[in-house]
PDB file of C-alpha atoms in Angstrom:
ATOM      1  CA  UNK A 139      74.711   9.626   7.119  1.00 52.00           C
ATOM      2  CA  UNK A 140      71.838   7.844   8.442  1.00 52.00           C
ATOM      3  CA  UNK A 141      70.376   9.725  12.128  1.00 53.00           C
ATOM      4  CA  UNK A 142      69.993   7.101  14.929  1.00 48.00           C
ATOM      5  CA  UNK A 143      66.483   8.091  14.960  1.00 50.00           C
ATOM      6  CA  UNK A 144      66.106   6.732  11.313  1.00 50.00           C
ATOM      7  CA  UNK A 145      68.171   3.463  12.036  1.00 49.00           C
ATOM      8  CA  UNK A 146      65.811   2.925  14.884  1.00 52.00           C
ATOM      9  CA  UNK A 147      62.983   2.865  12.438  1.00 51.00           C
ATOM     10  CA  UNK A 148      64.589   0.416   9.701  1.00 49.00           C
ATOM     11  CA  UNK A 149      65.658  -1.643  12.897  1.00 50.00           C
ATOM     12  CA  UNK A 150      61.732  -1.989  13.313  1.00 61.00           C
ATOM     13  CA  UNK A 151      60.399  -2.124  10.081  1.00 54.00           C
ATOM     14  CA  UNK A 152      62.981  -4.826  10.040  1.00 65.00           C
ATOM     15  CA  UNK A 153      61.647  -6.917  13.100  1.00 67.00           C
ATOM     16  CA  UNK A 154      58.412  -6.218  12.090  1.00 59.00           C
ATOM     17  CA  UNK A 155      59.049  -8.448   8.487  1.00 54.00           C
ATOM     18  CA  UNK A 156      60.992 -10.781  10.393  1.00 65.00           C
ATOM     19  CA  UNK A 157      57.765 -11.081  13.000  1.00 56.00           C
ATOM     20  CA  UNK A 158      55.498 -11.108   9.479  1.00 51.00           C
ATOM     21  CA  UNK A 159      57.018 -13.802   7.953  1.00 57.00           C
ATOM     22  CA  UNK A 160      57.680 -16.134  10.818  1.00 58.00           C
ATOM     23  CA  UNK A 161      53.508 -15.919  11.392  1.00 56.00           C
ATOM     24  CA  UNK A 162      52.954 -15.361   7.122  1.00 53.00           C
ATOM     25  CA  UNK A 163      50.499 -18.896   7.397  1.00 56.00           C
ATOM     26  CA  UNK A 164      48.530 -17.802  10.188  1.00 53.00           C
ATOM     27  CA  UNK A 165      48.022 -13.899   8.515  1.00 50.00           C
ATOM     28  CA  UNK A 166      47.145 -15.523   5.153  1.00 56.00           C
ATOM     29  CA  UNK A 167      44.713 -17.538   6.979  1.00 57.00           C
ATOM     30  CA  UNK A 168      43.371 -15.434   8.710  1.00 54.00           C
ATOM     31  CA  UNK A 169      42.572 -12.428   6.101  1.00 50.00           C
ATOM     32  CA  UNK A 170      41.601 -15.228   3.473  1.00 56.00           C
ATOM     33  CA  UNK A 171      38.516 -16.192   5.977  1.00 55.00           C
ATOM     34  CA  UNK A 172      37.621 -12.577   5.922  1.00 52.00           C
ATOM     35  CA  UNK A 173      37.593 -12.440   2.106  1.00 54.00           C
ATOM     36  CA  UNK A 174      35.902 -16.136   2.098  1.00 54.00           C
ATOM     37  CA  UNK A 175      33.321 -15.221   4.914  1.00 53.00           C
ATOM     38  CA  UNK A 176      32.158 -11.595   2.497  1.00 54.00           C
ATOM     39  CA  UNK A 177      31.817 -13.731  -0.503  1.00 59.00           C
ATOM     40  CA  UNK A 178      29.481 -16.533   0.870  1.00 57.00           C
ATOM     41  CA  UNK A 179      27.601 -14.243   2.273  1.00 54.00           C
ATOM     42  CA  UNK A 180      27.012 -12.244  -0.825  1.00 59.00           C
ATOM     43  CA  UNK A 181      26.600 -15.701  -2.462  1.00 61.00           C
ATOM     44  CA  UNK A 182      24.043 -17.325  -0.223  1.00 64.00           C
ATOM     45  CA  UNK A 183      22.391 -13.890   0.036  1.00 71.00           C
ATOM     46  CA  UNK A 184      18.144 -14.693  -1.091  1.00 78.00           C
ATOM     47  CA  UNK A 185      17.432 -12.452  -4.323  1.00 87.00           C
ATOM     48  CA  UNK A 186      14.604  -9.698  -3.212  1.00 88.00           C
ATOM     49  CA  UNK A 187      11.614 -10.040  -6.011  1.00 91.00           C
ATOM     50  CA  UNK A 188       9.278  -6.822  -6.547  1.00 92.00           C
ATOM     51  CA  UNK A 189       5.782  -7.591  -8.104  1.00 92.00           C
ATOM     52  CA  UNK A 190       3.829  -4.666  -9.241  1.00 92.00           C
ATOM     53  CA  UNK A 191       0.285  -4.088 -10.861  1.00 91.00           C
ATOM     54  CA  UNK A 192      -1.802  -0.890 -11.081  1.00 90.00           C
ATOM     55  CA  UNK A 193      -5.302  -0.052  -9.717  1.00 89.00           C
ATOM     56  CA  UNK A 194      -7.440   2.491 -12.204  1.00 86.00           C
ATOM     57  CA  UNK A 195     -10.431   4.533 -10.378  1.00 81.00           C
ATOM     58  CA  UNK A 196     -12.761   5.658 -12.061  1.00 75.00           C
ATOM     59  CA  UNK A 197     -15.682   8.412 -11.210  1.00 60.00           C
ATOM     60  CA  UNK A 198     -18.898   7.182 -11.311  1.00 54.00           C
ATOM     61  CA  UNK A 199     -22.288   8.506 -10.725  1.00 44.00           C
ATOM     62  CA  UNK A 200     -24.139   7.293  -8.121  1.00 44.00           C
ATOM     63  CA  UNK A 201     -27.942   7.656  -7.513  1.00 42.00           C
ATOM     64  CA  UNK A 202     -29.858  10.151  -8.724  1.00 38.00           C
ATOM     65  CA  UNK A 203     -30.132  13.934  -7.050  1.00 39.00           C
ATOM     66  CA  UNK A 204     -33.878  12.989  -6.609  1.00 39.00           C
ATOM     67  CA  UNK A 205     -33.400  10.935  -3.690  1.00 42.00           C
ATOM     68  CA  UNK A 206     -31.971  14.672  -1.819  1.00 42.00           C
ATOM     69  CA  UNK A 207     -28.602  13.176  -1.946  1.00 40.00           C
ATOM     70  CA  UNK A 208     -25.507  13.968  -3.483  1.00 41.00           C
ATOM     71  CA  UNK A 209     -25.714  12.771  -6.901  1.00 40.00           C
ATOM     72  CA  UNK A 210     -22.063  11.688  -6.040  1.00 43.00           C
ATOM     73  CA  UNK A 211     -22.184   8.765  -3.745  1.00 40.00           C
ATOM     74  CA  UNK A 212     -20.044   5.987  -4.464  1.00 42.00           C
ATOM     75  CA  UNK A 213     -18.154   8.683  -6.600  1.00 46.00           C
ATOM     76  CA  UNK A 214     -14.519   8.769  -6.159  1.00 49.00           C
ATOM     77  CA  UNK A 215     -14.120  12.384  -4.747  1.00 48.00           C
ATOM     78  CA  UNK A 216     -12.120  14.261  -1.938  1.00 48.00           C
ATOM     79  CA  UNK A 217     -13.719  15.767   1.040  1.00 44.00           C
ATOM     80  CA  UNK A 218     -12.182  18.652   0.517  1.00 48.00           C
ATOM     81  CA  UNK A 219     -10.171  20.571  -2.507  1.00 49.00           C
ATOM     82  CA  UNK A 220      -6.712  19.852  -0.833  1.00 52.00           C
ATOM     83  CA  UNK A 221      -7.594  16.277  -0.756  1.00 59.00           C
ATOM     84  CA  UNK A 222      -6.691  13.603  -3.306  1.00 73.00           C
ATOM     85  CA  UNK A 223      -9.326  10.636  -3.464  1.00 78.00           C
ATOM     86  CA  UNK A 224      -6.573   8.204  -4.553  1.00 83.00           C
ATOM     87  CA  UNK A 225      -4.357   8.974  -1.865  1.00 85.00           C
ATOM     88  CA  UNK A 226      -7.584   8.168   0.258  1.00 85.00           C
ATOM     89  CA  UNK A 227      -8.055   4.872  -1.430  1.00 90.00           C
ATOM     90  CA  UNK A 228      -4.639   4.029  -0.436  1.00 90.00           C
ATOM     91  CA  UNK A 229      -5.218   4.244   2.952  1.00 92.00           C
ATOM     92  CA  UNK A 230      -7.889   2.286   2.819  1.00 91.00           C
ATOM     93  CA  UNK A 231      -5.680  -0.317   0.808  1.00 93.00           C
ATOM     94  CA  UNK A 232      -3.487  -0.045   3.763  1.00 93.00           C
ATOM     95  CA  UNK A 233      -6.133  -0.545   6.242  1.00 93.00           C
ATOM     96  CA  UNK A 234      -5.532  -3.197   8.900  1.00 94.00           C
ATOM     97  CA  UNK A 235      -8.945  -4.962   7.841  1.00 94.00           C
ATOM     98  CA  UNK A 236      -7.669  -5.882   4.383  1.00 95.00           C
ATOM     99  CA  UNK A 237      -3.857  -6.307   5.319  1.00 95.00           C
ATOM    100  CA  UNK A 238      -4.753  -8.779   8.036  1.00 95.00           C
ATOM    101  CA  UNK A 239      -6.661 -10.433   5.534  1.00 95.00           C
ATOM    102  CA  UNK A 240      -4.183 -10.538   2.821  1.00 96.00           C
ATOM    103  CA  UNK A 241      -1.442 -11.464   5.150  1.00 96.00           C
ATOM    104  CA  UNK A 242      -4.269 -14.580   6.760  1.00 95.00           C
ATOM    105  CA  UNK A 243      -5.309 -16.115   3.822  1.00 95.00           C
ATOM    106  CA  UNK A 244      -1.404 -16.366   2.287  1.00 96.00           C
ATOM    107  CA  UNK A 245      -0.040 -17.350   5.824  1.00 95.00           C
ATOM    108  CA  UNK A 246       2.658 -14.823   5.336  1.00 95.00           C
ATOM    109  CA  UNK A 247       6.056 -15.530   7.279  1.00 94.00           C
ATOM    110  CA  UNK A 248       8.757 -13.477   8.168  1.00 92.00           C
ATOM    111  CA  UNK A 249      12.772 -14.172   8.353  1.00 89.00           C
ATOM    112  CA  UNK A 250      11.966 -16.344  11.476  1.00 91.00           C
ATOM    113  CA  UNK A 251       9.015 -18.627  10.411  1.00 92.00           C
ATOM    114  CA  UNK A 252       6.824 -16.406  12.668  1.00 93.00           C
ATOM    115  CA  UNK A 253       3.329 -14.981  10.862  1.00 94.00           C
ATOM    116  CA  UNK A 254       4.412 -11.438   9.393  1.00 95.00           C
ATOM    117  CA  UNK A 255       3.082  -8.708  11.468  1.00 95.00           C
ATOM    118  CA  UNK A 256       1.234  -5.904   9.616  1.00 95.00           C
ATOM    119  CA  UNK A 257       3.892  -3.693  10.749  1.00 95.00           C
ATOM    120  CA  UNK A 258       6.512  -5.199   8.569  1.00 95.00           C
ATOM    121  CA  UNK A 259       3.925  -6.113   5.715  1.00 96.00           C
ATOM    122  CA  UNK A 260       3.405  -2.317   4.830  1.00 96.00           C
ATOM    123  CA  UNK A 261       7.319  -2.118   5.376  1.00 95.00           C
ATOM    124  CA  UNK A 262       7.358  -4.416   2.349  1.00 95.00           C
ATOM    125  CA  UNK A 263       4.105  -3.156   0.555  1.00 96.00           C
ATOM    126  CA  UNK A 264       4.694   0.217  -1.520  1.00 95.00           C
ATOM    127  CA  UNK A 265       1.662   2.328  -3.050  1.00 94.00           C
ATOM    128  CA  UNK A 266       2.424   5.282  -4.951  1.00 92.00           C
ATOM    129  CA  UNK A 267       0.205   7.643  -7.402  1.00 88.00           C
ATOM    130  CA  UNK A 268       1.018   8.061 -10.524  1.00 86.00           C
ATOM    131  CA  UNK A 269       1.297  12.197 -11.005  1.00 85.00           C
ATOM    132  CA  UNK A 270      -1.521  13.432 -12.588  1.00 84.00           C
ATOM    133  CA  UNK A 271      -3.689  10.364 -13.207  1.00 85.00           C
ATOM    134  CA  UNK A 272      -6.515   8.313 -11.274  1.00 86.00           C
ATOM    135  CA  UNK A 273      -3.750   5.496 -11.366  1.00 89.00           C
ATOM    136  CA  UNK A 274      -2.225   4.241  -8.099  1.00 90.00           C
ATOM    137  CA  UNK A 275       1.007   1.589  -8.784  1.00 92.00           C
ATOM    138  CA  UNK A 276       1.212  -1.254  -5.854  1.00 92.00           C
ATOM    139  CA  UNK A 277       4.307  -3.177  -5.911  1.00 94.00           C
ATOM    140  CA  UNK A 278       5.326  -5.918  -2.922  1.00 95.00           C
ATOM    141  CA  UNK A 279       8.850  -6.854  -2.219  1.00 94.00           C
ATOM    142  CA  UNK A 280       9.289 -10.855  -1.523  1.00 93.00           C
ATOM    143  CA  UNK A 281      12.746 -13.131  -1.721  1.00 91.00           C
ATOM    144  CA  UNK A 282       9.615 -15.650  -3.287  1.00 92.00           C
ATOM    145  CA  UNK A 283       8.260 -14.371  -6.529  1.00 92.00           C
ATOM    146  CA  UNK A 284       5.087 -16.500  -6.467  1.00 94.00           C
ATOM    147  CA  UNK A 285       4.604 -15.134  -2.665  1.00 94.00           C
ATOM    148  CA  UNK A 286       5.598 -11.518  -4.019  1.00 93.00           C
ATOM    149  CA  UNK A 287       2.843 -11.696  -7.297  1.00 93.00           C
ATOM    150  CA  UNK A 288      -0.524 -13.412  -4.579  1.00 94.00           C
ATOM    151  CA  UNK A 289       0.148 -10.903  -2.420  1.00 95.00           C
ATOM    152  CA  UNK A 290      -0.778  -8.336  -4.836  1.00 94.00           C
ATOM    153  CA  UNK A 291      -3.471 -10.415  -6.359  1.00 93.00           C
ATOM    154  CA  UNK A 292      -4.800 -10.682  -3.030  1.00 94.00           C
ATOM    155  CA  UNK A 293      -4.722  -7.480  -1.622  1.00 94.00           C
ATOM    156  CA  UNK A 294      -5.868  -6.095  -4.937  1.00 91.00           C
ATOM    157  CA  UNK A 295      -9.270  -8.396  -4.304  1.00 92.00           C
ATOM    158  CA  UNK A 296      -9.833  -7.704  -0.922  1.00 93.00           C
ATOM    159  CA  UNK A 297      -9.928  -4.019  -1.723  1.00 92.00           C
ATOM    160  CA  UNK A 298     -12.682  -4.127  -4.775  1.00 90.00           C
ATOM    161  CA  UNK A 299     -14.222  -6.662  -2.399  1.00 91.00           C
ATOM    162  CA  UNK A 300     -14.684  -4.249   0.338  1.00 88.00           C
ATOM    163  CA  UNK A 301     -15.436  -1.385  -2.249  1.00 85.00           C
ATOM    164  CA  UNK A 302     -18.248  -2.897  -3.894  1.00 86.00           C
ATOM    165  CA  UNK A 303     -19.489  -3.844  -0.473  1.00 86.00           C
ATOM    166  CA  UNK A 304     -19.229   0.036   0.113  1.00 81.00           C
ATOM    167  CA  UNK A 305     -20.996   1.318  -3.092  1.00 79.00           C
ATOM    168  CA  UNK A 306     -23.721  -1.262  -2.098  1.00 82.00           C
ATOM    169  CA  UNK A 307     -24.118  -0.173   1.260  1.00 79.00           C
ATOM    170  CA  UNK A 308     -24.255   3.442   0.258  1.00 77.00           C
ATOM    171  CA  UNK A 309     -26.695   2.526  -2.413  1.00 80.00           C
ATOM    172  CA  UNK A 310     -28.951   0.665  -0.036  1.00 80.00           C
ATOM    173  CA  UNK A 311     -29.145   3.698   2.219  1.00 79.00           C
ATOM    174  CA  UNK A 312     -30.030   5.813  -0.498  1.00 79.00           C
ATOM    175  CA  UNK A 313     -32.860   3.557  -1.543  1.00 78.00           C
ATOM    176  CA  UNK A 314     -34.060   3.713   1.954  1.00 77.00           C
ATOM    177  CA  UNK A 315     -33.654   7.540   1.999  1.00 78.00           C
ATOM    178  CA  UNK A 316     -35.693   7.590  -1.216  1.00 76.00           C
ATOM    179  CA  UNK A 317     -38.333   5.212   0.313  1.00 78.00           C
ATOM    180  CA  UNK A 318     -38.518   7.425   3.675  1.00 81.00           C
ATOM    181  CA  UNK A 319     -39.285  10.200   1.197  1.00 79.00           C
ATOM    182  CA  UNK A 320     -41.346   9.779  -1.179  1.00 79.00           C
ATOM    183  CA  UNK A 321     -44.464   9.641   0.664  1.00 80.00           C
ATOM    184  CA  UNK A 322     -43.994  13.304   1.410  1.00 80.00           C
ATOM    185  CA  UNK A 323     -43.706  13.996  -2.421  1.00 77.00           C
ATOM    186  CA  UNK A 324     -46.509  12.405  -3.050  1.00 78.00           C
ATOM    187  CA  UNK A 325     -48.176  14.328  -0.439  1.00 80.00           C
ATOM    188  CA  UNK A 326     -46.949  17.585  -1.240  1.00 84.00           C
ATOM    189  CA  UNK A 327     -47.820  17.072  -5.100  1.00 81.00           C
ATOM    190  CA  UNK A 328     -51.383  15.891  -4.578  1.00 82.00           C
ATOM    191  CA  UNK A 329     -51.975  18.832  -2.294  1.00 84.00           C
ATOM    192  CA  UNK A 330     -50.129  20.969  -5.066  1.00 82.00           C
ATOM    193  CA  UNK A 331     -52.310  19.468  -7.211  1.00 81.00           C
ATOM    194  CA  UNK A 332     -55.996  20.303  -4.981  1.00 83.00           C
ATOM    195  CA  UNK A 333     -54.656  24.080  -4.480  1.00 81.00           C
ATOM    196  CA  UNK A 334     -54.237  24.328  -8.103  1.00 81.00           C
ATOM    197  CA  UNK A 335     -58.255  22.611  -9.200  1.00 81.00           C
ATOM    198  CA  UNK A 336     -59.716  24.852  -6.416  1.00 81.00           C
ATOM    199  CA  UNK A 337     -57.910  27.915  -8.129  1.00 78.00           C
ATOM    200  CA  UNK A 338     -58.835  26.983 -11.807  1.00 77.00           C
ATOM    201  CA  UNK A 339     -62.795  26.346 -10.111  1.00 76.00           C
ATOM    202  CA  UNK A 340     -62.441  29.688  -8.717  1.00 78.00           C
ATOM    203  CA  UNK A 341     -61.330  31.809 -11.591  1.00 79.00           C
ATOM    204  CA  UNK A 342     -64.678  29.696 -13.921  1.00 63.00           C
TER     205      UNK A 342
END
């Protein structure tokens, strides 16, 4: 035999159907906008496009040891043993020179039409080194694939750009170096040179 306590409950399960079915339209309305409203979302929802390409850096000897320089400049090296000259050439990818450049000449936008802020173009921009090699993968994430594959071309140019205007600056200064010195190697050899005919003269 049924408590009073449990015919209070099927009382309100009971009121509660009644209550359900009287305002069935409005419910069905209601959770049917919630279903609608998740699926055009998810339907108008811009496709994210990732463009990649890979930079390859490669040592190269720079001017001779003659000049009294390290026969390493413009060589792709670390300062130190710890370091890793790729993960150097990445920041220099990421530097605000070429970024502001790359982000310029493309007229980059964000969400709201306003120019993209380097900020939230290296949020975007990924550079990672490929264990073990000299290879560094850059890969840019655009809802425009055509936007998503110049920015890489771009940024990609303005960094050999601003490395060959590097190596040429660091050759120039070199040159210059090896200008500033050479008159005293020529000096020191020609007086090499007089010490050792006054020494032959002297021993007949």
């Amino acid at each position: 035999m049924p408590t009073k306590q449990e015919e209070r409950e099927v009382i309100d399960v009971q009121q509660y159907w009644t209550v359900l079915k009287r305002r069935w339209p409005v419910t069905t309305v209601v959770i049917g906008s919630v279903f609608g409203l998740t699926a055009l979302v998810t339907f108008l929802q811009k496709p994210v496009y990732e463009s990649q390409a890979k930079l390859l850096f490669n040592k190269q000897n720079g001017v001779s040891s003659l000049t009294g320089l390290s026969s390493q400049v413009g060589e792709l090296s670390g300062l130190t043993n710890l370091s890793n000259p790729v993960d150097t050439e990445a920041e220099v990818i990421r530097s605000n020179p070429i970024v502001l450049k790359t982000i310029t000449s493309l007229d980059l936008k964000d969400k709201s039409g306003k120019p993209l802020t380097i900020e939230k173009f290296l949020k975007l921009l990924k550079l990672k080194t490929i264990r073990g090699t000299d290879v560094m993968q850059l890969s840019y994430r655009s809802t425009n694939p055509q936007e998503a594959a110049s920015v890489i071309n771009s940024l990609m140019n303005y960094y050999l750009e601003n490395n060959v205007r590097t190596n040429r600056a660091e050759a120039r200064s070199a040159r210059e170096f090896l200008n500033r010195q050479l008159p005293e190697v020529e000096k020191r050899v020609l007086k090499a040179e007089m010490a050792l005919r006054r020494f032959k003269e002297k021993i007949g």
